[in-house]
Amino acid sequence: MIGHPVKHSISPIMHNAAFKKLKLNCIYLAFDVEPEDLGSAVNGLRSIKALGFNVTIPYKIDVMRFLDRLDDSAELVGSVNTVLIRNGELIGYNTDLHGIKASLEREDFIGDRAMILGAGGAARAALVSLLDLGFRDILIANRTLKRGEELAAKALGLGASRAKAISLDEARRCAGSCSLIINATPIGMAPDLIDETPLTSEEIPRDAVVLDLVYNPLKTRLLREAEKAGAKAVTGLEVLIHQGARAFKLWTGRSPPIDAMYHAALKALGGGRA
Ligand code: NAP
């Protein structure tokens, strides 16, 4: 993995548990790369014939100019979180897209209106996932309205029948009409934002599904509010595991040992089952 910073990532623990489980002679390491060294770090990974690598904040967009080609997932989302190195060629993927879809595909939704909180990279992956899942009416709530409007325009371009950018205050009033709500902001994340929530139980409808991409803590305040409202809460750990599993399959060609990955990640987060 390359990023800046990387020291809180649990991806090394998750992937090394999977390698161990399948007795593969592989290792996953995280490297903190300075912005001016991004190109040389990527080319170094090509030179040493690594199987591939993950890319995290803040390089998910910048890394694209050092790659040979993009898979449809990366093209659609507009960012790369996984790179496969095959025959010296660097191919960029976005496995967050698969992670979000896989975390939600077992759920039943009562309508086709969804709300995304946030308009950054994870929100873009959430948007493409929602459209793939059949949602057509999308609300994008973001602190900076202009970024929300840009994402709403992208939603219309990708086939949404209605897409509107709203403020985080308006989100509190509109949540009642949504059957799926995804938090793609760091609100609720440990340590600084842990007591915060974008929505309370009074604002979340009882029949909604709420996915929080934040996975530290496992059960964020938003997910606790969702459960209090009677809604279904889905943790960001589900997304983390499924995006990691897709990357593992790309790199090794083997079926990912999801349970081993899940338990290792859960232990690293210090939690019981989410
Ligand atoms: P990003 O590109 O930096 O976008 C951050 C978004 O959050 C922006 O919309 C930003 O609004 C908003 N935001 C940031 N701080 C905020 C605050 N204090 N109050 C309100 N809004 C705030 O980051 P990202 O890559 O999309 O990641 C977003 C979250 O998703 C992170 O917590 C990340 O850990 C999580 N994530 C989880 C997974 C997973 O596997 N579970 C995968 C990817 C991401 P502005 O536009 O106004 O700046």
PDB file of C-alpha atoms and ligand atoms in Angstrom:
ATOM      1  CA  MET A   1       0.000   0.000   0.000  1.00  0.00           C
ATOM      2  CA  ILE A   2       1.096   3.504  -0.697  1.00  0.00           C
ATOM      3  CA  GLY A   3      -0.447   6.578   0.912  1.00  0.00           C
ATOM      4  CA  HIS A   4       0.340   9.470   3.196  1.00  0.00           C
ATOM      5  CA  PRO A   5      -0.168   8.677   6.071  1.00  0.00           C
ATOM      6  CA  VAL A   6      -0.595   4.879   6.220  1.00  0.00           C
ATOM      7  CA  LYS A   7       0.211   3.960   9.785  1.00  0.00           C
ATOM      8  CA  HIS A   8      -3.422   3.492  10.940  1.00  0.00           C
ATOM      9  CA  SER A   9      -4.337   1.209   8.032  1.00  0.00           C
ATOM     10  CA  ILE A  10      -5.524  -2.287   8.898  1.00  0.00           C
ATOM     11  CA  SER A  11      -5.139  -3.532   5.305  1.00  0.00           C
ATOM     12  CA  PRO A  12      -1.709  -5.115   6.041  1.00  0.00           C
ATOM     13  CA  ILE A  13      -3.236  -7.148   8.907  1.00  0.00           C
ATOM     14  CA  MET A  14      -6.203  -8.200   6.784  1.00  0.00           C
ATOM     15  CA  HIS A  15      -4.178  -9.251   3.715  1.00  0.00           C
ATOM     16  CA  ASN A  16      -1.367 -10.937   5.640  1.00  0.00           C
ATOM     17  CA  ALA A  17      -3.994 -13.014   7.494  1.00  0.00           C
ATOM     18  CA  ALA A  18      -5.353 -14.094   4.088  1.00  0.00           C
ATOM     19  CA  PHE A  19      -1.872 -15.000   2.755  1.00  0.00           C
ATOM     20  CA  LYS A  20      -1.207 -17.017   5.895  1.00  0.00           C
ATOM     21  CA  LYS A  21      -4.535 -18.815   5.684  1.00  0.00           C
ATOM     22  CA  LEU A  22      -3.831 -19.912   2.081  1.00  0.00           C
ATOM     23  CA  LYS A  23      -0.114 -20.526   2.816  1.00  0.00           C
ATOM     24  CA  LEU A  24       0.945 -18.104   0.058  1.00  0.00           C
ATOM     25  CA  ASN A  25       4.519 -16.840   0.023  1.00  0.00           C
ATOM     26  CA  CYS A  26       3.403 -13.212  -0.107  1.00  0.00           C
ATOM     27  CA  ILE A  27       3.598 -10.179   2.151  1.00  0.00           C
ATOM     28  CA  TYR A  28       1.628  -6.922   2.251  1.00  0.00           C
ATOM     29  CA  LEU A  29       3.473  -3.822   3.443  1.00  0.00           C
ATOM     30  CA  ALA A  30       2.371  -0.204   3.869  1.00  0.00           C
ATOM     31  CA  PHE A  31       4.651   2.615   2.699  1.00  0.00           C
ATOM     32  CA  ASP A  32       4.275   6.280   3.591  1.00  0.00           C
ATOM     33  CA  VAL A  33       5.226   8.055   0.354  1.00  0.00           C
ATOM     34  CA  GLU A  34       5.946  11.791   0.100  1.00  0.00           C
ATOM     35  CA  PRO A  35       3.975  13.540  -2.691  1.00  0.00           C
ATOM     36  CA  GLU A  36       7.084  14.274  -4.800  1.00  0.00           C
ATOM     37  CA  ASP A  37       8.045  10.566  -4.677  1.00  0.00           C
ATOM     38  CA  LEU A  38       4.735   9.109  -5.914  1.00  0.00           C
ATOM     39  CA  GLY A  39       5.983   8.391  -9.468  1.00  0.00           C
ATOM     40  CA  SER A  40       9.254   6.815  -8.364  1.00  0.00           C
ATOM     41  CA  ALA A  41       7.445   4.692  -5.731  1.00  0.00           C
ATOM     42  CA  VAL A  42       5.018   3.366  -8.377  1.00  0.00           C
ATOM     43  CA  ASN A  43       7.815   2.631 -10.843  1.00  0.00           C
ATOM     44  CA  GLY A  44       9.825   0.959  -8.072  1.00  0.00           C
ATOM     45  CA  LEU A  45       6.917  -1.435  -7.433  1.00  0.00           C
ATOM     46  CA  ARG A  46       6.868  -2.229 -11.163  1.00  0.00           C
ATOM     47  CA  SER A  47      10.656  -2.808 -11.136  1.00  0.00           C
ATOM     48  CA  ILE A  48      10.591  -5.237  -8.228  1.00  0.00           C
ATOM     49  CA  LYS A  49       7.716  -7.133  -9.928  1.00  0.00           C
ATOM     50  CA  ALA A  50       5.272  -6.731  -7.053  1.00  0.00           C
ATOM     51  CA  LEU A  51       1.903  -8.450  -7.673  1.00  0.00           C
ATOM     52  CA  GLY A  52       0.212  -5.111  -7.131  1.00  0.00           C
ATOM     53  CA  PHE A  53      -0.633  -2.515  -4.514  1.00  0.00           C
ATOM     54  CA  ASN A  54      -3.371  -0.471  -2.873  1.00  0.00           C
ATOM     55  CA  VAL A  55      -3.476   3.284  -3.086  1.00  0.00           C
ATOM     56  CA  THR A  56      -4.960   5.367  -0.323  1.00  0.00           C
ATOM     57  CA  ILE A  57      -5.468   9.020   0.625  1.00  0.00           C
ATOM     58  CA  PRO A  58      -4.295  11.347  -0.871  1.00  0.00           C
ATOM     59  CA  TYR A  59      -3.135   9.535  -4.057  1.00  0.00           C
ATOM     60  CA  LYS A  60      -6.266   7.800  -5.412  1.00  0.00           C
ATOM     61  CA  ILE A  61      -6.535  10.306  -8.279  1.00  0.00           C
ATOM     62  CA  ASP A  62      -2.889  11.398  -8.702  1.00  0.00           C
ATOM     63  CA  VAL A  63      -1.706   7.800  -9.143  1.00  0.00           C
ATOM     64  CA  MET A  64      -3.709   7.410 -12.370  1.00  0.00           C
ATOM     65  CA  ARG A  65      -1.167   9.292 -14.481  1.00  0.00           C
ATOM     66  CA  PHE A  66       1.499   6.691 -13.651  1.00  0.00           C
ATOM     67  CA  LEU A  67      -0.619   3.703 -14.760  1.00  0.00           C
ATOM     68  CA  ASP A  68      -0.786   2.025 -18.177  1.00  0.00           C
ATOM     69  CA  ARG A  69      -4.544   1.559 -18.241  1.00  0.00           C
ATOM     70  CA  LEU A  70      -7.705   1.677 -16.182  1.00  0.00           C
ATOM     71  CA  ASP A  71     -10.330  -0.986 -15.624  1.00  0.00           C
ATOM     72  CA  ASP A  72     -13.985   0.128 -16.110  1.00  0.00           C
ATOM     73  CA  SER A  73     -14.428   0.372 -12.318  1.00  0.00           C
ATOM     74  CA  ALA A  74     -11.687   3.020 -12.035  1.00  0.00           C
ATOM     75  CA  GLU A  75     -12.883   4.778 -15.184  1.00  0.00           C
ATOM     76  CA  LEU A  76     -16.454   5.023 -13.841  1.00  0.00           C
ATOM     77  CA  VAL A  77     -15.552   6.164 -10.332  1.00  0.00           C
ATOM     78  CA  GLY A  78     -12.682   8.390 -11.465  1.00  0.00           C
ATOM     79  CA  SER A  79     -10.176   7.085  -8.928  1.00  0.00           C
ATOM     80  CA  VAL A  80      -7.972   4.062  -8.242  1.00  0.00           C
ATOM     81  CA  ASN A  81      -7.555   2.195  -4.959  1.00  0.00           C
ATOM     82  CA  THR A  82      -6.035  -1.022  -6.329  1.00  0.00           C
ATOM     83  CA  VAL A  83      -3.324  -1.610  -8.928  1.00  0.00           C
ATOM     84  CA  LEU A  84      -2.600  -4.959 -10.555  1.00  0.00           C
ATOM     85  CA  ILE A  85       0.879  -5.444 -12.051  1.00  0.00           C
ATOM     86  CA  ARG A  86       0.782  -8.046 -14.821  1.00  0.00           C
ATOM     87  CA  ASN A  87       3.574  -8.633 -17.343  1.00  0.00           C
ATOM     88  CA  GLY A  88       5.048  -5.280 -16.370  1.00  0.00           C
ATOM     89  CA  GLU A  89       1.774  -3.469 -17.059  1.00  0.00           C
ATOM     90  CA  LEU A  90       0.106  -1.381 -14.341  1.00  0.00           C
ATOM     91  CA  ILE A  91      -3.714  -1.671 -14.389  1.00  0.00           C
ATOM     92  CA  GLY A  92      -5.846   0.545 -12.113  1.00  0.00           C
ATOM     93  CA  TYR A  93      -9.083  -0.681 -10.465  1.00  0.00           C
ATOM     94  CA  ASN A  94     -11.545   0.763  -8.001  1.00  0.00           C
ATOM     95  CA  THR A  95     -12.517  -2.097  -5.678  1.00  0.00           C
ATOM     96  CA  ASP A  96     -14.405   0.235  -3.273  1.00  0.00           C
ATOM     97  CA  LEU A  97     -17.144   0.085  -5.896  1.00  0.00           C
ATOM     98  CA  HIS A  98     -17.414  -3.691  -5.505  1.00  0.00           C
ATOM     99  CA  GLY A  99     -17.043  -3.375  -1.706  1.00  0.00           C
ATOM    100  CA  ILE A 100     -20.029  -1.037  -1.384  1.00  0.00           C
ATOM    101  CA  LYS A 101     -22.213  -3.053  -3.752  1.00  0.00           C
ATOM    102  CA  ALA A 102     -21.377  -6.362  -2.070  1.00  0.00           C
ATOM    103  CA  SER A 103     -22.210  -4.889   1.353  1.00  0.00           C
ATOM    104  CA  LEU A 104     -25.669  -3.839   0.181  1.00  0.00           C
ATOM    105  CA  GLU A 105     -26.770  -6.438  -2.349  1.00  0.00           C
ATOM    106  CA  ARG A 106     -28.483  -8.666   0.225  1.00  0.00           C
ATOM    107  CA  GLU A 107     -30.660  -5.798   1.494  1.00  0.00           C
ATOM    108  CA  ASP A 108     -34.264  -5.093   0.500  1.00  0.00           C
ATOM    109  CA  PHE A 109     -35.010  -1.476  -0.310  1.00  0.00           C
ATOM    110  CA  ILE A 110     -38.496  -0.025  -0.290  1.00  0.00           C
ATOM    111  CA  GLY A 111     -37.929   2.833  -2.749  1.00  0.00           C
ATOM    112  CA  ASP A 112     -35.416   4.191  -5.243  1.00  0.00           C
ATOM    113  CA  ARG A 113     -34.380   7.360  -3.394  1.00  0.00           C
ATOM    114  CA  ALA A 114     -30.952   7.330  -1.730  1.00  0.00           C
ATOM    115  CA  MET A 115     -28.866   9.897   0.095  1.00  0.00           C
ATOM    116  CA  ILE A 116     -25.081  10.129   0.058  1.00  0.00           C
ATOM    117  CA  LEU A 117     -23.437  12.236   2.762  1.00  0.00           C
ATOM    118  CA  GLY A 118     -20.148  13.552   1.339  1.00  0.00           C
ATOM    119  CA  ALA A 119     -18.859  14.277  -2.152  1.00  0.00           C
ATOM    120  CA  GLY A 120     -15.252  13.045  -2.055  1.00  0.00           C
ATOM    121  CA  GLY A 121     -13.695   9.868  -3.446  1.00  0.00           C
ATOM    122  CA  ALA A 122     -15.715   7.405  -1.362  1.00  0.00           C
ATOM    123  CA  ALA A 123     -18.932   9.276  -2.212  1.00  0.00           C
ATOM    124  CA  ARG A 124     -18.141   8.849  -5.915  1.00  0.00           C
ATOM    125  CA  ALA A 125     -17.754   5.089  -5.463  1.00  0.00           C
ATOM    126  CA  ALA A 126     -21.012   5.104  -3.456  1.00  0.00           C
ATOM    127  CA  LEU A 127     -22.790   6.923  -6.274  1.00  0.00           C
ATOM    128  CA  VAL A 128     -21.780   4.419  -8.967  1.00  0.00           C
ATOM    129  CA  SER A 129     -22.720   1.537  -6.625  1.00  0.00           C
ATOM    130  CA  LEU A 130     -26.179   3.017  -5.968  1.00  0.00           C
ATOM    131  CA  LEU A 131     -26.886   3.439  -9.645  1.00  0.00           C
ATOM    132  CA  ASP A 132     -25.798  -0.172 -10.241  1.00  0.00           C
ATOM    133  CA  LEU A 133     -28.156  -1.271  -7.463  1.00  0.00           C
ATOM    134  CA  GLY A 134     -31.061   0.465  -9.245  1.00  0.00           C
ATOM    135  CA  PHE A 135     -31.423   3.741  -7.312  1.00  0.00           C
ATOM    136  CA  ARG A 136     -32.478   6.565  -9.635  1.00  0.00           C
ATOM    137  CA  ASP A 137     -33.304   9.461  -7.276  1.00  0.00           C
ATOM    138  CA  ILE A 138     -30.145  10.646  -5.504  1.00  0.00           C
ATOM    139  CA  LEU A 139     -29.585  13.321  -2.869  1.00  0.00           C
ATOM    140  CA  ILE A 140     -26.003  14.425  -2.263  1.00  0.00           C
ATOM    141  CA  ALA A 141     -25.478  16.202   1.054  1.00  0.00           C
ATOM    142  CA  ASN A 142     -22.124  17.881   1.418  1.00  0.00           C
ATOM    143  CA  ARG A 143     -20.457  20.536   3.559  1.00  0.00           C
ATOM    144  CA  THR A 144     -19.206  22.287   0.415  1.00  0.00           C
ATOM    145  CA  LEU A 145     -22.279  22.647  -1.783  1.00  0.00           C
ATOM    146  CA  LYS A 146     -20.293  23.145  -5.002  1.00  0.00           C
ATOM    147  CA  ARG A 147     -18.650  19.715  -4.699  1.00  0.00           C
ATOM    148  CA  GLY A 148     -22.093  18.237  -4.037  1.00  0.00           C
ATOM    149  CA  GLU A 149     -23.398  19.889  -7.204  1.00  0.00           C
ATOM    150  CA  GLU A 150     -20.525  18.442  -9.239  1.00  0.00           C
ATOM    151  CA  LEU A 151     -21.342  14.957  -7.996  1.00  0.00           C
ATOM    152  CA  ALA A 152     -25.074  15.482  -8.644  1.00  0.00           C
ATOM    153  CA  ALA A 153     -24.228  16.427 -12.246  1.00  0.00           C
ATOM    154  CA  LYS A 154     -22.181  13.238 -12.553  1.00  0.00           C
ATOM    155  CA  ALA A 155     -25.160  11.241 -11.228  1.00  0.00           C
ATOM    156  CA  LEU A 156     -27.400  12.634 -13.975  1.00  0.00           C
ATOM    157  CA  GLY A 157     -24.725  11.858 -16.574  1.00  0.00           C
ATOM    158  CA  LEU A 158     -24.580   8.262 -15.335  1.00  0.00           C
ATOM    159  CA  GLY A 159     -28.340   7.675 -15.629  1.00  0.00           C
ATOM    160  CA  ALA A 160     -30.015   9.029 -12.463  1.00  0.00           C
ATOM    161  CA  SER A 161     -33.478  10.447 -13.207  1.00  0.00           C
ATOM    162  CA  ARG A 162     -33.133  13.008 -10.389  1.00  0.00           C
ATOM    163  CA  ALA A 163     -30.066  14.188  -8.503  1.00  0.00           C
ATOM    164  CA  LYS A 164     -29.904  17.140  -6.135  1.00  0.00           C
ATOM    165  CA  ALA A 165     -27.134  18.639  -4.018  1.00  0.00           C
ATOM    166  CA  ILE A 166     -28.209  19.741  -0.535  1.00  0.00           C
ATOM    167  CA  SER A 167     -26.558  21.025   2.641  1.00  0.00           C
ATOM    168  CA  LEU A 168     -25.905  18.849   5.689  1.00  0.00           C
ATOM    169  CA  ASP A 169     -28.736  20.740   7.451  1.00  0.00           C
ATOM    170  CA  GLU A 170     -31.162  19.972   4.636  1.00  0.00           C
ATOM    171  CA  ALA A 171     -30.067  16.328   4.854  1.00  0.00           C
ATOM    172  CA  ARG A 172     -31.661  16.172   8.315  1.00  0.00           C
ATOM    173  CA  ARG A 173     -35.003  17.247   6.810  1.00  0.00           C
ATOM    174  CA  CYS A 174     -34.796  15.032   3.708  1.00  0.00           C
ATOM    175  CA  ALA A 175     -33.550  11.762   5.255  1.00  0.00           C
ATOM    176  CA  GLY A 176     -37.131  10.668   6.013  1.00  0.00           C
ATOM    177  CA  SER A 177     -37.834  10.097   2.316  1.00  0.00           C
ATOM    178  CA  CYS A 178     -34.742   7.918   1.625  1.00  0.00           C
ATOM    179  CA  SER A 179     -34.603   4.128   1.677  1.00  0.00           C
ATOM    180  CA  LEU A 180     -30.793   4.057   1.665  1.00  0.00           C
ATOM    181  CA  ILE A 181     -28.403   6.469   3.394  1.00  0.00           C
ATOM    182  CA  ILE A 182     -24.615   6.222   3.014  1.00  0.00           C
ATOM    183  CA  ASN A 183     -22.194   8.245   5.118  1.00  0.00           C
ATOM    184  CA  ALA A 184     -19.081   8.967   3.035  1.00  0.00           C
ATOM    185  CA  THR A 185     -17.705  11.681   5.321  1.00  0.00           C
ATOM    186  CA  PRO A 186     -15.375  11.157   8.300  1.00  0.00           C
ATOM    187  CA  ILE A 187     -18.149  12.326  10.690  1.00  0.00           C
ATOM    188  CA  GLY A 188     -18.217   9.780  13.532  1.00  0.00           C
ATOM    189  CA  MET A 189     -14.614   8.632  13.076  1.00  0.00           C
ATOM    190  CA  ALA A 190     -12.295   8.093  16.060  1.00  0.00           C
ATOM    191  CA  PRO A 191     -10.815   9.964  17.765  1.00  0.00           C
ATOM    192  CA  ASP A 192     -11.858  13.547  16.962  1.00  0.00           C
ATOM    193  CA  LEU A 193     -15.324  13.091  15.416  1.00  0.00           C
ATOM    194  CA  ILE A 194     -16.416  10.018  17.380  1.00  0.00           C
ATOM    195  CA  ASP A 195     -19.304  11.742  19.213  1.00  0.00           C
ATOM    196  CA  GLU A 196     -20.733  13.328  16.073  1.00  0.00           C
ATOM    197  CA  THR A 197     -23.463  12.096  13.747  1.00  0.00           C
ATOM    198  CA  PRO A 198     -24.875  13.589  10.557  1.00  0.00           C
ATOM    199  CA  LEU A 199     -28.392  12.292  11.433  1.00  0.00           C
ATOM    200  CA  THR A 200     -30.271  11.333  14.590  1.00  0.00           C
ATOM    201  CA  SER A 201     -32.806   8.571  15.192  1.00  0.00           C
ATOM    202  CA  GLU A 202     -35.704  11.024  14.784  1.00  0.00           C
ATOM    203  CA  GLU A 203     -34.490  11.875  11.267  1.00  0.00           C
ATOM    204  CA  ILE A 204     -33.797   8.322  10.030  1.00  0.00           C
ATOM    205  CA  PRO A 205     -36.788   6.359   8.681  1.00  0.00           C
ATOM    206  CA  ARG A 206     -37.560   3.012  10.271  1.00  0.00           C
ATOM    207  CA  ASP A 207     -37.471   1.080   6.994  1.00  0.00           C
ATOM    208  CA  ALA A 208     -34.178   2.536   5.723  1.00  0.00           C
ATOM    209  CA  VAL A 209     -30.783   0.877   5.332  1.00  0.00           C
ATOM    210  CA  VAL A 210     -27.893   2.988   6.680  1.00  0.00           C
ATOM    211  CA  LEU A 211     -24.302   2.243   5.611  1.00  0.00           C
ATOM    212  CA  ASP A 212     -21.491   4.097   7.381  1.00  0.00           C
ATOM    213  CA  LEU A 213     -18.205   3.907   5.463  1.00  0.00           C
ATOM    214  CA  VAL A 214     -16.390   4.886   8.668  1.00  0.00           C
ATOM    215  CA  TYR A 215     -15.246   1.628  10.319  1.00  0.00           C
ATOM    216  CA  ASN A 216     -13.357   2.941  13.332  1.00  0.00           C
ATOM    217  CA  PRO A 217     -15.276   2.644  15.620  1.00  0.00           C
ATOM    218  CA  LEU A 218     -17.143  -0.338  14.194  1.00  0.00           C
ATOM    219  CA  LYS A 219     -20.485   0.869  15.482  1.00  0.00           C
ATOM    220  CA  THR A 220     -20.444   4.607  14.843  1.00  0.00           C
ATOM    221  CA  ARG A 221     -22.895   6.984  16.463  1.00  0.00           C
ATOM    222  CA  LEU A 222     -24.782   7.164  13.133  1.00  0.00           C
ATOM    223  CA  LEU A 223     -25.252   3.378  13.126  1.00  0.00           C
ATOM    224  CA  ARG A 224     -26.431   3.476  16.754  1.00  0.00           C
ATOM    225  CA  GLU A 225     -28.943   6.189  15.808  1.00  0.00           C
ATOM    226  CA  ALA A 226     -30.080   4.056  12.839  1.00  0.00           C
ATOM    227  CA  GLU A 227     -30.683   1.040  15.070  1.00  0.00           C
ATOM    228  CA  LYS A 228     -32.550   3.214  17.555  1.00  0.00           C
ATOM    229  CA  ALA A 229     -34.818   4.306  14.689  1.00  0.00           C
ATOM    230  CA  GLY A 230     -35.433   0.631  13.811  1.00  0.00           C
ATOM    231  CA  ALA A 231     -33.429   0.905  10.559  1.00  0.00           C
ATOM    232  CA  LYS A 232     -30.861  -1.629   9.267  1.00  0.00           C
ATOM    233  CA  ALA A 233     -27.253  -0.650  10.075  1.00  0.00           C
ATOM    234  CA  VAL A 234     -24.385  -1.826   7.823  1.00  0.00           C
ATOM    235  CA  THR A 235     -20.809  -1.211   8.976  1.00  0.00           C
ATOM    236  CA  GLY A 236     -17.905   0.157   6.957  1.00  0.00           C
ATOM    237  CA  LEU A 237     -15.982  -2.982   7.897  1.00  0.00           C
ATOM    238  CA  GLU A 238     -18.162  -4.920   5.429  1.00  0.00           C
ATOM    239  CA  VAL A 239     -17.007  -2.565   2.673  1.00  0.00           C
ATOM    240  CA  LEU A 240     -13.375  -2.765   3.770  1.00  0.00           C
ATOM    241  CA  ILE A 241     -13.432  -6.572   3.690  1.00  0.00           C
ATOM    242  CA  HIS A 242     -15.194  -6.831   0.321  1.00  0.00           C
ATOM    243  CA  GLN A 243     -12.958  -4.241  -1.381  1.00  0.00           C
ATOM    244  CA  GLY A 244      -9.914  -6.057   0.052  1.00  0.00           C
ATOM    245  CA  ALA A 245     -11.254  -9.432  -1.041  1.00  0.00           C
ATOM    246  CA  ARG A 246     -11.659  -8.199  -4.636  1.00  0.00           C
ATOM    247  CA  ALA A 247      -8.084  -6.846  -4.624  1.00  0.00           C
ATOM    248  CA  PHE A 248      -6.782 -10.138  -3.184  1.00  0.00           C
ATOM    249  CA  LYS A 249      -8.472 -12.080  -5.978  1.00  0.00           C
ATOM    250  CA  LEU A 250      -6.963  -9.761  -8.607  1.00  0.00           C
ATOM    251  CA  TRP A 251      -3.430 -10.101  -7.228  1.00  0.00           C
ATOM    252  CA  THR A 252      -3.371 -13.827  -6.417  1.00  0.00           C
ATOM    253  CA  GLY A 253      -6.073 -15.322  -8.652  1.00  0.00           C
ATOM    254  CA  ARG A 254      -7.243 -17.236  -5.561  1.00  0.00           C
ATOM    255  CA  SER A 255     -10.619 -17.132  -3.794  1.00  0.00           C
ATOM    256  CA  PRO A 256     -10.173 -14.799  -0.837  1.00  0.00           C
ATOM    257  CA  PRO A 257     -10.575 -16.374   2.631  1.00  0.00           C
ATOM    258  CA  ILE A 258     -13.160 -13.805   3.704  1.00  0.00           C
ATOM    259  CA  ASP A 259     -13.631 -15.175   7.233  1.00  0.00           C
ATOM    260  CA  ALA A 260      -9.897 -15.000   8.013  1.00  0.00           C
ATOM    261  CA  MET A 261      -9.772 -11.443   6.650  1.00  0.00           C
ATOM    262  CA  TYR A 262     -12.851 -10.448   8.640  1.00  0.00           C
ATOM    263  CA  HIS A 263     -11.597 -11.853  11.931  1.00  0.00           C
ATOM    264  CA  ALA A 264      -8.132 -10.334  11.554  1.00  0.00           C
ATOM    265  CA  ALA A 265      -9.605  -6.918  10.771  1.00  0.00           C
ATOM    266  CA  LEU A 266     -12.111  -7.174  13.596  1.00  0.00           C
ATOM    267  CA  LYS A 267      -9.366  -8.084  16.072  1.00  0.00           C
ATOM    268  CA  ALA A 268      -7.218  -5.194  14.870  1.00  0.00           C
ATOM    269  CA  LEU A 269     -10.132  -2.844  15.453  1.00  0.00           C
ATOM    270  CA  GLY A 270     -10.490  -4.241  18.950  1.00  0.00           C
ATOM    271  CA  GLY A 271     -14.118  -5.190  18.492  1.00  0.00           C
ATOM    272  CA  GLY A 272     -16.624  -7.930  18.936  1.00  0.00           C
ATOM    273  CA  ARG A 273     -18.807  -8.744  15.945  1.00  0.00           C
ATOM    274  CA  ALA A 274     -20.157  -5.483  14.491  1.00  0.00           C
TER     275      ALA A 274
HETATM  276  P1  NAP B   1     -12.332  12.640   0.841  1.00  0.00           P
HETATM  277  O1  NAP B   1     -12.204  12.404  -0.619  1.00  0.00           O
HETATM  278  O2  NAP B   1     -11.341  13.482   1.557  1.00  0.00           O
HETATM  279  O3  NAP B   1     -13.811  13.284   1.083  1.00  0.00           O
HETATM  280  C1  NAP B   1     -14.239  13.628   2.373  1.00  0.00           C
HETATM  281  C2  NAP B   1     -15.694  14.084   2.336  1.00  0.00           C
HETATM  282  O4  NAP B   1     -16.115  14.296   3.683  1.00  0.00           O
HETATM  283  C3  NAP B   1     -15.904  15.407   1.607  1.00  0.00           C
HETATM  284  O5  NAP B   1     -17.191  15.399   1.048  1.00  0.00           O
HETATM  285  C4  NAP B   1     -15.817  16.426   2.749  1.00  0.00           C
HETATM  286  O6  NAP B   1     -16.584  17.608   2.516  1.00  0.00           O
HETATM  287  C5  NAP B   1     -16.464  15.672   3.885  1.00  0.00           C
HETATM  288  N1  NAP B   1     -15.958  16.076   5.198  1.00  0.00           N
HETATM  289  C6  NAP B   1     -14.683  15.986   5.650  1.00  0.00           C
HETATM  290  N2  NAP B   1     -14.609  16.404   6.931  1.00  0.00           N
HETATM  291  C7  NAP B   1     -15.867  16.760   7.290  1.00  0.00           C
HETATM  292  C8  NAP B   1     -16.434  17.286   8.487  1.00  0.00           C
HETATM  293  N3  NAP B   1     -15.697  17.509   9.581  1.00  0.00           N
HETATM  294  N4  NAP B   1     -17.758  17.575   8.488  1.00  0.00           N
HETATM  295  C9  NAP B   1     -18.520  17.362   7.384  1.00  0.00           C
HETATM  296  N5  NAP B   1     -18.047  16.864   6.232  1.00  0.00           N
HETATM  297  C10 NAP B   1     -16.725  16.571   6.183  1.00  0.00           C
HETATM  298  O7  NAP B   1     -12.366  11.257   1.640  1.00  0.00           O
HETATM  299  P2  NAP B   1     -12.953   9.837   1.130  1.00  0.00           P
HETATM  300  O8  NAP B   1     -11.863   9.050   0.535  1.00  0.00           O
HETATM  301  O9  NAP B   1     -14.164  10.111   0.315  1.00  0.00           O
HETATM  302  O10 NAP B   1     -13.337   9.136   2.521  1.00  0.00           O
HETATM  303  C11 NAP B   1     -14.490   9.522   3.256  1.00  0.00           C
HETATM  304  C12 NAP B   1     -14.692   8.551   4.428  1.00  0.00           C
HETATM  305  O11 NAP B   1     -14.974   7.240   3.950  1.00  0.00           O
HETATM  306  C13 NAP B   1     -13.467   8.419   5.326  1.00  0.00           C
HETATM  307  O12 NAP B   1     -13.891   8.349   6.670  1.00  0.00           O
HETATM  308  C14 NAP B   1     -12.854   7.083   4.905  1.00  0.00           C
HETATM  309  O13 NAP B   1     -12.153   6.450   5.968  1.00  0.00           O
HETATM  310  C15 NAP B   1     -14.113   6.290   4.564  1.00  0.00           C
HETATM  311  N6  NAP B   1     -13.847   5.192   3.613  1.00  0.00           N
HETATM  312  C16 NAP B   1     -14.092   3.912   4.037  1.00  0.00           C
HETATM  313  C17 NAP B   1     -13.896   2.849   3.174  1.00  0.00           C
HETATM  314  C18 NAP B   1     -14.172   1.452   3.650  1.00  0.00           C
HETATM  315  O14 NAP B   1     -13.616   0.510   3.086  1.00  0.00           O
HETATM  316  N7  NAP B   1     -15.022   1.273   4.652  1.00  0.00           N
HETATM  317  C19 NAP B   1     -13.430   3.072   1.862  1.00  0.00           C
HETATM  318  C20 NAP B   1     -13.190   4.390   1.459  1.00  0.00           C
HETATM  319  C21 NAP B   1     -13.404   5.439   2.349  1.00  0.00           C
HETATM  320  P3  NAP B   1     -15.997  18.863   1.714  1.00  0.00           P
HETATM  321  O15 NAP B   1     -16.253  18.584   0.256  1.00  0.00           O
HETATM  322  O16 NAP B   1     -16.790  20.010   2.230  1.00  0.00           O
HETATM  323  O17 NAP B   1     -14.530  18.953   2.053  1.00  0.00           O
END
